[in-house]
Amino acid sequence: MNDKASSSPAQALLGASEIRRLAEELGIRPTKTLGQNFVIDGNTIRRIVSVAAVDPAETVLEVGPGLGSLTLGLLDAAQRVVAVEIDPVLAARLPQTITRWRPERAAFCDVVEGDAMRITELPAEPTALVANLPYNVAVPVVLHLLAHFPSLRHGLVMVQDEVADRLAAPPGSKVYGVPSVKAQWYGKMRKAGVIGMNVFWPAPKIASGLVAFERHEQPRTTASREEVFAVIDAAFAQRRKTLRAALAGWAGSGVLAGEALARAGVDPSARGEVLDIHAFARIAEAKKPPLV
């Protein structure tokens, strides 16, 4: 349990009136382009921080802090927060908001203006990712951050509910696909809850889902991540086709695809939806015959 959280009363968080007042001061309206939906409910923030199981010694990476709702909650729970914000107006204002609402914690928050899908360096090494992610870029952001920041050991992201289901889907599920398999390369994903629409401003038209993850060792394979991901992309590009047919372009022909699948111990008549990351790694390894 977080000692800071358990030994002191709950700190004030930004509510609907504070969020709207801040937005009015800055002359901004949430934009669909940046996928901005600001959380306006303090209890939802507390729930997210609690489910994320942030340790008081951790450095948390937050993507898209917006007006600072979740940032304040994370500062109450973590040692340090690194907040990456693409909107220059919001990035410039966030330190002032933190200084006003958490003056004793202001020195423990680094605000980075930039695109989370392009960032490869941060001012502090994060161990956890906790973020309310824009729906349209949620999956690539998660995969990019896990790829470039191996220090991230666990986290919790809030995404569109359908995306949450896909990220956490097991092989054989109706919604199992490219995000599901690629996420397995980095860790174990699980659905950790659903968030209603009325806790956001503006309210989205669909519910949000919480996805928790724990990083594990990547699959043991001689193939690179890029090679494995290329097989995944090919297998799901034509979902109704058998693996032999779907991987024909990747392997060079249907015959070569069948041979690679046989070497990998995978049924050529199967479809990608039934394979886990380890099977895709074996297929990537088997693209070329082993040297004899």
C-alpha positions as YAML, in Angstrom:
chain: A
units: angstrom
residues:
- id: 1
  name: MET
  ca: [0.00, 0.00, 0.00]
- id: 2
  name: ASN
  ca: [1.17, 3.54, -0.74]
- id: 3
  name: ASP
  ca: [2.31, 5.07, 2.58]
- id: 4
  name: LYS
  ca: [1.71, 8.60, 1.37]
- id: 5
  name: ALA
  ca: [-1.86, 7.80, 0.39]
- id: 6
  name: SER
  ca: [-2.67, 5.83, 3.53]
- id: 7
  name: SER
  ca: [-1.23, 8.27, 6.08]
- id: 8
  name: SER
  ca: [-2.93, 11.46, 4.87]
- id: 9
  name: PRO
  ca: [-6.46, 12.49, 3.83]
- id: 10
  name: ALA
  ca: [-7.37, 12.46, 0.15]
- id: 11
  name: GLN
  ca: [-6.01, 15.49, -1.64]
- id: 12
  name: ALA
  ca: [-8.28, 17.70, -3.71]
- id: 13
  name: LEU
  ca: [-8.44, 16.89, -7.42]
- id: 14
  name: LEU
  ca: [-9.71, 18.81, -10.41]
- id: 15
  name: GLY
  ca: [-13.46, 18.58, -10.90]
- id: 16
  name: ALA
  ca: [-15.78, 19.63, -13.71]
- id: 17
  name: SER
  ca: [-15.85, 23.32, -12.76]
- id: 18
  name: GLU
  ca: [-12.05, 23.54, -12.38]
- id: 19
  name: ILE
  ca: [-11.47, 21.77, -15.69]
- id: 20
  name: ARG
  ca: [-13.87, 24.03, -17.57]
- id: 21
  name: ARG
  ca: [-12.46, 27.15, -15.92]
- id: 22
  name: LEU
  ca: [-8.91, 26.16, -16.88]
- id: 23
  name: ALA
  ca: [-9.98, 25.48, -20.45]
- id: 24
  name: GLU
  ca: [-11.74, 28.84, -20.63]
- id: 25
  name: GLU
  ca: [-8.67, 30.65, -19.29]
- id: 26
  name: LEU
  ca: [-6.54, 29.01, -21.97]
- id: 27
  name: GLY
  ca: [-9.11, 29.62, -24.69]
- id: 28
  name: ILE
  ca: [-9.20, 25.97, -25.69]
- id: 29
  name: ARG
  ca: [-11.87, 23.47, -26.58]
- id: 30
  name: PRO
  ca: [-11.10, 19.75, -26.53]
- id: 31
  name: THR
  ca: [-10.34, 18.60, -30.08]
- id: 32
  name: LYS
  ca: [-11.20, 15.33, -31.79]
- id: 33
  name: THR
  ca: [-7.93, 15.60, -33.73]
- id: 34
  name: LEU
  ca: [-5.90, 15.13, -30.55]
- id: 35
  name: GLY
  ca: [-8.49, 12.82, -29.01]
- id: 36
  name: GLN
  ca: [-8.95, 15.09, -26.01]
- id: 37
  name: ASN
  ca: [-11.51, 13.95, -23.43]
- id: 38
  name: PHE
  ca: [-10.66, 15.35, -20.02]
- id: 39
  name: VAL
  ca: [-11.56, 13.39, -16.87]
- id: 40
  name: ILE
  ca: [-13.67, 15.60, -14.61]
- id: 41
  name: ASP
  ca: [-14.41, 13.16, -11.78]
- id: 42
  name: GLY
  ca: [-12.03, 12.89, -8.84]
- id: 43
  name: ASN
  ca: [-13.24, 9.44, -7.82]
- id: 44
  name: THR
  ca: [-12.42, 8.11, -11.28]
- id: 45
  name: ILE
  ca: [-8.90, 9.51, -10.94]
- id: 46
  name: ARG
  ca: [-8.51, 7.82, -7.56]
- id: 47
  name: ARG
  ca: [-9.80, 4.57, -9.02]
- id: 48
  name: ILE
  ca: [-7.30, 4.67, -11.89]
- id: 49
  name: VAL
  ca: [-4.38, 5.38, -9.56]
- id: 50
  name: SER
  ca: [-5.48, 2.62, -7.19]
- id: 51
  name: VAL
  ca: [-5.89, -0.01, -9.92]
- id: 52
  name: ALA
  ca: [-2.53, 1.00, -11.39]
- id: 53
  name: ALA
  ca: [-0.91, -0.07, -8.10]
- id: 54
  name: VAL
  ca: [1.73, 2.64, -8.26]
- id: 55
  name: ASP
  ca: [4.51, 2.23, -5.72]
- id: 56
  name: PRO
  ca: [5.56, 5.40, -3.83]
- id: 57
  name: ALA
  ca: [9.15, 4.93, -5.03]
- id: 58
  name: GLU
  ca: [8.21, 4.80, -8.72]
- id: 59
  name: THR
  ca: [8.59, 7.20, -11.61]
- id: 60
  name: VAL
  ca: [5.38, 7.18, -13.63]
- id: 61
  name: LEU
  ca: [5.13, 8.08, -17.30]
- id: 62
  name: GLU
  ca: [1.87, 9.81, -18.17]
- id: 63
  name: VAL
  ca: [0.91, 10.46, -21.79]
- id: 64
  name: GLY
  ca: [-1.56, 13.20, -22.62]
- id: 65
  name: PRO
  ca: [-1.93, 14.84, -19.19]
- id: 66
  name: GLY
  ca: [-4.16, 17.53, -20.67]
- id: 67
  name: LEU
  ca: [-5.22, 19.94, -17.93]
- id: 68
  name: GLY
  ca: [-3.68, 17.81, -15.17]
- id: 69
  name: SER
  ca: [-6.53, 15.77, -13.68]
- id: 70
  name: LEU
  ca: [-4.66, 12.47, -13.56]
- id: 71
  name: THR
  ca: [-1.27, 14.13, -13.07]
- id: 72
  name: LEU
  ca: [-2.25, 15.39, -9.63]
- id: 73
  name: GLY
  ca: [-3.48, 11.95, -8.59]
- id: 74
  name: LEU
  ca: [-0.27, 10.35, -9.78]
- id: 75
  name: LEU
  ca: [1.85, 12.88, -7.91]
- id: 76
  name: ASP
  ca: [0.02, 11.85, -4.74]
- id: 77
  name: ALA
  ca: [0.99, 8.22, -5.29]
- id: 78
  name: ALA
  ca: [4.38, 8.16, -7.03]
- id: 79
  name: GLN
  ca: [7.82, 9.53, -6.33]
- id: 80
  name: ARG
  ca: [7.98, 11.30, -9.69]
- id: 81
  name: VAL
  ca: [5.85, 11.88, -12.78]
- id: 82
  name: VAL
  ca: [7.04, 12.47, -16.33]
- id: 83
  name: ALA
  ca: [4.14, 13.92, -18.34]
- id: 84
  name: VAL
  ca: [4.35, 13.95, -22.15]
- id: 85
  name: GLU
  ca: [1.93, 16.40, -23.78]
- id: 86
  name: ILE
  ca: [1.70, 17.09, -27.52]
- id: 87
  name: ASP
  ca: [-0.39, 20.27, -27.20]
- id: 88
  name: PRO
  ca: [2.00, 23.19, -26.56]
- id: 89
  name: VAL
  ca: [-0.65, 25.29, -24.77]
- id: 90
  name: LEU
  ca: [-1.49, 22.49, -22.35]
- id: 91
  name: ALA
  ca: [2.18, 21.58, -21.85]
- id: 92
  name: ALA
  ca: [3.02, 25.18, -20.96]
- id: 93
  name: ARG
  ca: [0.17, 25.48, -18.45]
- id: 94
  name: LEU
  ca: [0.58, 22.17, -16.61]
- id: 95
  name: PRO
  ca: [3.51, 23.22, -14.35]
- id: 96
  name: GLN
  ca: [1.49, 26.22, -13.15]
- id: 97
  name: THR
  ca: [-1.48, 23.98, -12.32]
- id: 98
  name: ILE
  ca: [0.74, 21.59, -10.37]
- id: 99
  name: THR
  ca: [2.37, 24.44, -8.47]
- id: 100
  name: ARG
  ca: [-1.06, 25.75, -7.47]
- id: 101
  name: TRP
  ca: [-2.62, 22.42, -6.46]
- id: 102
  name: ARG
  ca: [0.44, 20.48, -5.25]
- id: 103
  name: PRO
  ca: [3.14, 23.07, -4.42]
- id: 104
  name: GLU
  ca: [5.10, 20.57, -2.33]
- id: 105
  name: ARG
  ca: [5.24, 18.13, -5.29]
- id: 106
  name: ALA
  ca: [5.94, 20.57, -8.13]
- id: 107
  name: ALA
  ca: [9.65, 19.71, -8.27]
- id: 108
  name: PHE
  ca: [8.79, 16.06, -8.83]
- id: 109
  name: CYS
  ca: [7.01, 16.47, -12.16]
- id: 110
  name: ASP
  ca: [8.75, 16.81, -15.51]
- id: 111
  name: VAL
  ca: [6.59, 18.09, -18.36]
- id: 112
  name: VAL
  ca: [7.79, 17.12, -21.82]
- id: 113
  name: GLU
  ca: [6.21, 18.74, -24.86]
- id: 114
  name: GLY
  ca: [6.24, 16.22, -27.66]
- id: 115
  name: ASP
  ca: [4.62, 13.35, -29.53]
- id: 116
  name: ALA
  ca: [4.58, 10.18, -27.45]
- id: 117
  name: MET
  ca: [4.92, 8.08, -30.61]
- id: 118
  name: ARG
  ca: [8.26, 9.72, -31.43]
- id: 119
  name: ILE
  ca: [9.86, 10.17, -28.05]
- id: 120
  name: THR
  ca: [12.83, 7.90, -27.35]
- id: 121
  name: GLU
  ca: [14.38, 9.73, -24.38]
- id: 122
  name: LEU
  ca: [12.94, 11.10, -21.16]
- id: 123
  name: PRO
  ca: [14.36, 13.19, -18.30]
- id: 124
  name: ALA
  ca: [13.84, 10.31, -15.86]
- id: 125
  name: GLU
  ca: [13.61, 6.55, -16.29]
- id: 126
  name: PRO
  ca: [9.95, 5.50, -15.91]
- id: 127
  name: THR
  ca: [8.96, 2.23, -14.28]
- id: 128
  name: ALA
  ca: [5.20, 2.52, -14.80]
- id: 129
  name: LEU
  ca: [2.92, 3.85, -17.53]
- id: 130
  name: VAL
  ca: [-0.42, 5.32, -16.45]
- id: 131
  name: ALA
  ca: [-2.36, 7.28, -19.03]
- id: 132
  name: ASN
  ca: [-5.71, 8.30, -20.47]
- id: 133
  name: LEU
  ca: [-4.80, 7.70, -24.11]
- id: 134
  name: PRO
  ca: [-6.43, 9.27, -27.18]
- id: 135
  name: TYR
  ca: [-8.55, 6.60, -28.83]
- id: 136
  name: ASN
  ca: [-7.10, 7.01, -32.31]
- id: 137
  name: VAL
  ca: [-3.46, 6.41, -31.33]
- id: 138
  name: ALA
  ca: [-3.73, 4.25, -28.22]
- id: 139
  name: VAL
  ca: [-2.29, 1.00, -29.60]
- id: 140
  name: PRO
  ca: [0.71, 2.48, -31.45]
- id: 141
  name: VAL
  ca: [1.54, 4.66, -28.43]
- id: 142
  name: VAL
  ca: [1.54, 1.68, -26.05]
- id: 143
  name: LEU
  ca: [3.63, -0.47, -28.41]
- id: 144
  name: HIS
  ca: [6.09, 2.36, -29.08]
- id: 145
  name: LEU
  ca: [6.63, 3.13, -25.41]
- id: 146
  name: LEU
  ca: [7.08, -0.53, -24.45]
- id: 147
  name: ALA
  ca: [9.60, -0.93, -27.28]
- id: 148
  name: HIS
  ca: [11.69, 2.14, -26.42]
- id: 149
  name: PHE
  ca: [11.47, 2.16, -22.63]
- id: 150
  name: PRO
  ca: [12.33, -1.31, -21.26]
- id: 151
  name: SER
  ca: [12.34, 0.20, -17.77]
- id: 152
  name: LEU
  ca: [8.51, 0.21, -17.94]
- id: 153
  name: ARG
  ca: [7.61, -2.83, -15.82]
- id: 154
  name: HIS
  ca: [3.86, -2.37, -15.47]
- id: 155
  name: GLY
  ca: [1.07, 0.07, -16.09]
- id: 156
  name: LEU
  ca: [-2.55, 0.93, -16.67]
- id: 157
  name: VAL
  ca: [-3.96, 2.67, -19.71]
- id: 158
  name: MET
  ca: [-7.46, 3.95, -20.34]
- id: 159
  name: VAL
  ca: [-8.52, 3.45, -23.94]
- id: 160
  name: GLN
  ca: [-11.68, 2.95, -26.00]
- id: 161
  name: ASP
  ca: [-13.46, -0.07, -24.55]
- id: 162
  name: GLU
  ca: [-13.26, -2.00, -27.82]
- id: 163
  name: VAL
  ca: [-9.51, -1.36, -27.96]
- id: 164
  name: ALA
  ca: [-9.17, -2.57, -24.38]
- id: 165
  name: ASP
  ca: [-10.90, -5.82, -25.35]
- id: 166
  name: ARG
  ca: [-8.54, -6.27, -28.30]
- id: 167
  name: LEU
  ca: [-5.39, -5.62, -26.31]
- id: 168
  name: ALA
  ca: [-6.38, -8.13, -23.65]
- id: 169
  name: ALA
  ca: [-7.94, -10.75, -25.96]
- id: 170
  name: PRO
  ca: [-6.62, -14.33, -25.81]
- id: 171
  name: PRO
  ca: [-5.97, -16.50, -28.89]
- id: 172
  name: GLY
  ca: [-9.21, -17.78, -30.38]
- id: 173
  name: SER
  ca: [-11.25, -14.79, -29.24]
- id: 174
  name: LYS
  ca: [-13.45, -13.01, -31.82]
- id: 175
  name: VAL
  ca: [-11.58, -9.74, -31.23]
- id: 176
  name: TYR
  ca: [-8.08, -11.29, -31.13]
- id: 177
  name: GLY
  ca: [-5.89, -9.56, -33.68]
- id: 178
  name: VAL
  ca: [-2.69, -7.65, -34.37]
- id: 179
  name: PRO
  ca: [-2.79, -5.52, -31.17]
- id: 180
  name: SER
  ca: [-3.46, -8.62, -29.05]
- id: 181
  name: VAL
  ca: [-0.48, -10.55, -30.40]
- id: 182
  name: LYS
  ca: [2.01, -7.69, -30.53]
- id: 183
  name: ALA
  ca: [1.18, -6.75, -26.94]
- id: 184
  name: GLN
  ca: [2.09, -10.32, -25.93]
- id: 185
  name: TRP
  ca: [5.65, -9.67, -27.08]
- id: 186
  name: TYR
  ca: [6.08, -7.27, -24.16]
- id: 187
  name: GLY
  ca: [3.87, -8.54, -21.41]
- id: 188
  name: LYS
  ca: [0.59, -9.84, -20.06]
- id: 189
  name: MET
  ca: [-2.40, -7.60, -20.73]
- id: 190
  name: ARG
  ca: [-5.68, -7.87, -18.85]
- id: 191
  name: LYS
  ca: [-8.93, -5.94, -18.82]
- id: 192
  name: ALA
  ca: [-9.11, -4.10, -15.49]
- id: 193
  name: GLY
  ca: [-12.45, -2.33, -15.69]
- id: 194
  name: VAL
  ca: [-14.82, -0.12, -17.64]
- id: 195
  name: ILE
  ca: [-15.22, 3.65, -17.27]
- id: 196
  name: GLY
  ca: [-18.52, 5.32, -18.14]
- id: 197
  name: MET
  ca: [-18.92, 8.28, -20.45]
- id: 198
  name: ASN
  ca: [-20.20, 10.88, -17.97]
- id: 199
  name: VAL
  ca: [-16.84, 11.29, -16.18]
- id: 200
  name: PHE
  ca: [-15.33, 13.00, -19.23]
- id: 201
  name: TRP
  ca: [-15.61, 16.43, -20.79]
- id: 202
  name: PRO
  ca: [-16.65, 16.31, -23.51]
- id: 203
  name: ALA
  ca: [-18.43, 12.99, -22.95]
- id: 204
  name: PRO
  ca: [-17.38, 10.44, -25.58]
- id: 205
  name: LYS
  ca: [-20.03, 8.41, -27.39]
- id: 206
  name: ILE
  ca: [-18.60, 5.10, -26.15]
- id: 207
  name: ALA
  ca: [-17.31, 3.71, -22.87]
- id: 208
  name: SER
  ca: [-13.63, 3.47, -22.00]
- id: 209
  name: GLY
  ca: [-11.77, 0.40, -20.80]
- id: 210
  name: LEU
  ca: [-8.87, 0.02, -18.41]
- id: 211
  name: VAL
  ca: [-6.04, -2.29, -19.48]
- id: 212
  name: ALA
  ca: [-3.40, -3.30, -16.95]
- id: 213
  name: PHE
  ca: [-0.14, -4.89, -18.00]
- id: 214
  name: GLU
  ca: [2.88, -6.56, -16.46]
- id: 215
  name: ARG
  ca: [6.02, -6.81, -18.55]
- id: 216
  name: HIS
  ca: [7.62, -10.22, -18.97]
- id: 217
  name: GLU
  ca: [10.68, -11.43, -20.80]
- id: 218
  name: GLN
  ca: [10.25, -11.34, -24.56]
- id: 219
  name: PRO
  ca: [9.87, -14.68, -26.33]
- id: 220
  name: ARG
  ca: [13.08, -16.63, -26.75]
- id: 221
  name: THR
  ca: [13.71, -16.54, -30.47]
- id: 222
  name: THR
  ca: [16.48, -15.93, -32.96]
- id: 223
  name: ALA
  ca: [14.09, -13.76, -34.97]
- id: 224
  name: SER
  ca: [13.99, -10.03, -34.34]
- id: 225
  name: ARG
  ca: [10.90, -8.23, -33.10]
- id: 226
  name: GLU
  ca: [10.53, -6.66, -36.56]
- id: 227
  name: GLU
  ca: [10.64, -10.08, -38.22]
- id: 228
  name: VAL
  ca: [8.04, -11.51, -35.85]
- id: 229
  name: PHE
  ca: [5.77, -8.48, -36.24]
- id: 230
  name: ALA
  ca: [6.01, -8.81, -40.04]
- id: 231
  name: VAL
  ca: [4.57, -12.32, -39.79]
- id: 232
  name: ILE
  ca: [1.77, -11.08, -37.52]
- id: 233
  name: ASP
  ca: [0.87, -8.29, -39.94]
- id: 234
  name: ALA
  ca: [0.80, -10.69, -42.88]
- id: 235
  name: ALA
  ca: [-1.26, -13.30, -41.04]
- id: 236
  name: PHE
  ca: [-3.99, -10.84, -40.08]
- id: 237
  name: ALA
  ca: [-4.03, -8.84, -43.32]
- id: 238
  name: GLN
  ca: [-6.38, -11.48, -44.77]
- id: 239
  name: ARG
  ca: [-8.13, -12.93, -41.74]
- id: 240
  name: ARG
  ca: [-10.32, -15.40, -43.61]
- id: 241
  name: LYS
  ca: [-7.42, -17.09, -45.35]
- id: 242
  name: THR
  ca: [-5.44, -20.00, -44.01]
- id: 243
  name: LEU
  ca: [-1.93, -19.25, -42.83]
- id: 244
  name: ARG
  ca: [-0.49, -20.96, -45.91]
- id: 245
  name: ALA
  ca: [-2.38, -18.54, -48.15]
- id: 246
  name: ALA
  ca: [-2.06, -15.46, -45.93]
- id: 247
  name: LEU
  ca: [1.72, -15.86, -45.59]
- id: 248
  name: ALA
  ca: [2.39, -16.58, -49.27]
- id: 249
  name: GLY
  ca: [3.49, -13.03, -49.97]
- id: 250
  name: TRP
  ca: [5.64, -12.91, -46.83]
- id: 251
  name: ALA
  ca: [7.37, -16.24, -47.62]
- id: 252
  name: GLY
  ca: [7.62, -15.79, -51.38]
- id: 253
  name: SER
  ca: [5.00, -18.36, -52.36]
- id: 254
  name: GLY
  ca: [2.34, -20.60, -50.90]
- id: 255
  name: VAL
  ca: [4.71, -23.55, -51.09]
- id: 256
  name: LEU
  ca: [7.43, -21.74, -49.17]
- id: 257
  name: ALA
  ca: [4.87, -20.56, -46.62]
- id: 258
  name: GLY
  ca: [3.71, -24.13, -46.11]
- id: 259
  name: GLU
  ca: [7.28, -25.32, -45.65]
- id: 260
  name: ALA
  ca: [8.01, -22.59, -43.09]
- id: 261
  name: LEU
  ca: [4.84, -23.44, -41.17]
- id: 262
  name: ALA
  ca: [5.76, -27.12, -41.17]
- id: 263
  name: ARG
  ca: [9.20, -26.34, -39.77]
- id: 264
  name: ALA
  ca: [7.56, -24.17, -37.10]
- id: 265
  name: GLY
  ca: [5.18, -26.95, -36.13]
- id: 266
  name: VAL
  ca: [2.12, -24.91, -37.10]
- id: 267
  name: ASP
  ca: [-0.85, -26.29, -39.04]
- id: 268
  name: PRO
  ca: [-0.81, -24.58, -42.47]
- id: 269
  name: SER
  ca: [-4.62, -24.77, -42.63]
- id: 270
  name: ALA
  ca: [-4.99, -22.84, -39.35]
- id: 271
  name: ARG
  ca: [-5.69, -19.12, -39.17]
- id: 272
  name: GLY
  ca: [-3.74, -16.44, -37.36]
- id: 273
  name: GLU
  ca: [-6.47, -15.92, -34.77]
- id: 274
  name: VAL
  ca: [-5.57, -19.16, -32.98]
- id: 275
  name: LEU
  ca: [-1.81, -18.53, -32.59]
- id: 276
  name: ASP
  ca: [0.01, -16.92, -29.67]
- id: 277
  name: ILE
  ca: [3.18, -14.85, -29.88]
- id: 278
  name: HIS
  ca: [5.42, -17.89, -29.44]
- id: 279
  name: ALA
  ca: [3.97, -19.57, -32.53]
- id: 280
  name: PHE
  ca: [4.49, -16.42, -34.59]
- id: 281
  name: ALA
  ca: [8.08, -16.26, -33.36]
- id: 282
  name: ARG
  ca: [8.66, -19.87, -34.50]
- id: 283
  name: ILE
  ca: [7.23, -19.04, -37.92]
- id: 284
  name: ALA
  ca: [9.54, -16.03, -38.25]
- id: 285
  name: GLU
  ca: [12.51, -18.22, -37.37]
- id: 286
  name: ALA
  ca: [11.44, -20.81, -39.94]
- id: 287
  name: LYS
  ca: [11.26, -18.51, -42.94]
- id: 288
  name: LYS
  ca: [14.58, -19.85, -44.15]
- id: 289
  name: PRO
  ca: [15.55, -23.50, -43.90]
- id: 290
  name: PRO
  ca: [18.03, -24.24, -41.11]
- id: 291
  name: LEU
  ca: [21.64, -24.58, -42.24]
- id: 292
  name: VAL
  ca: [22.89, -28.17, -42.51]
...
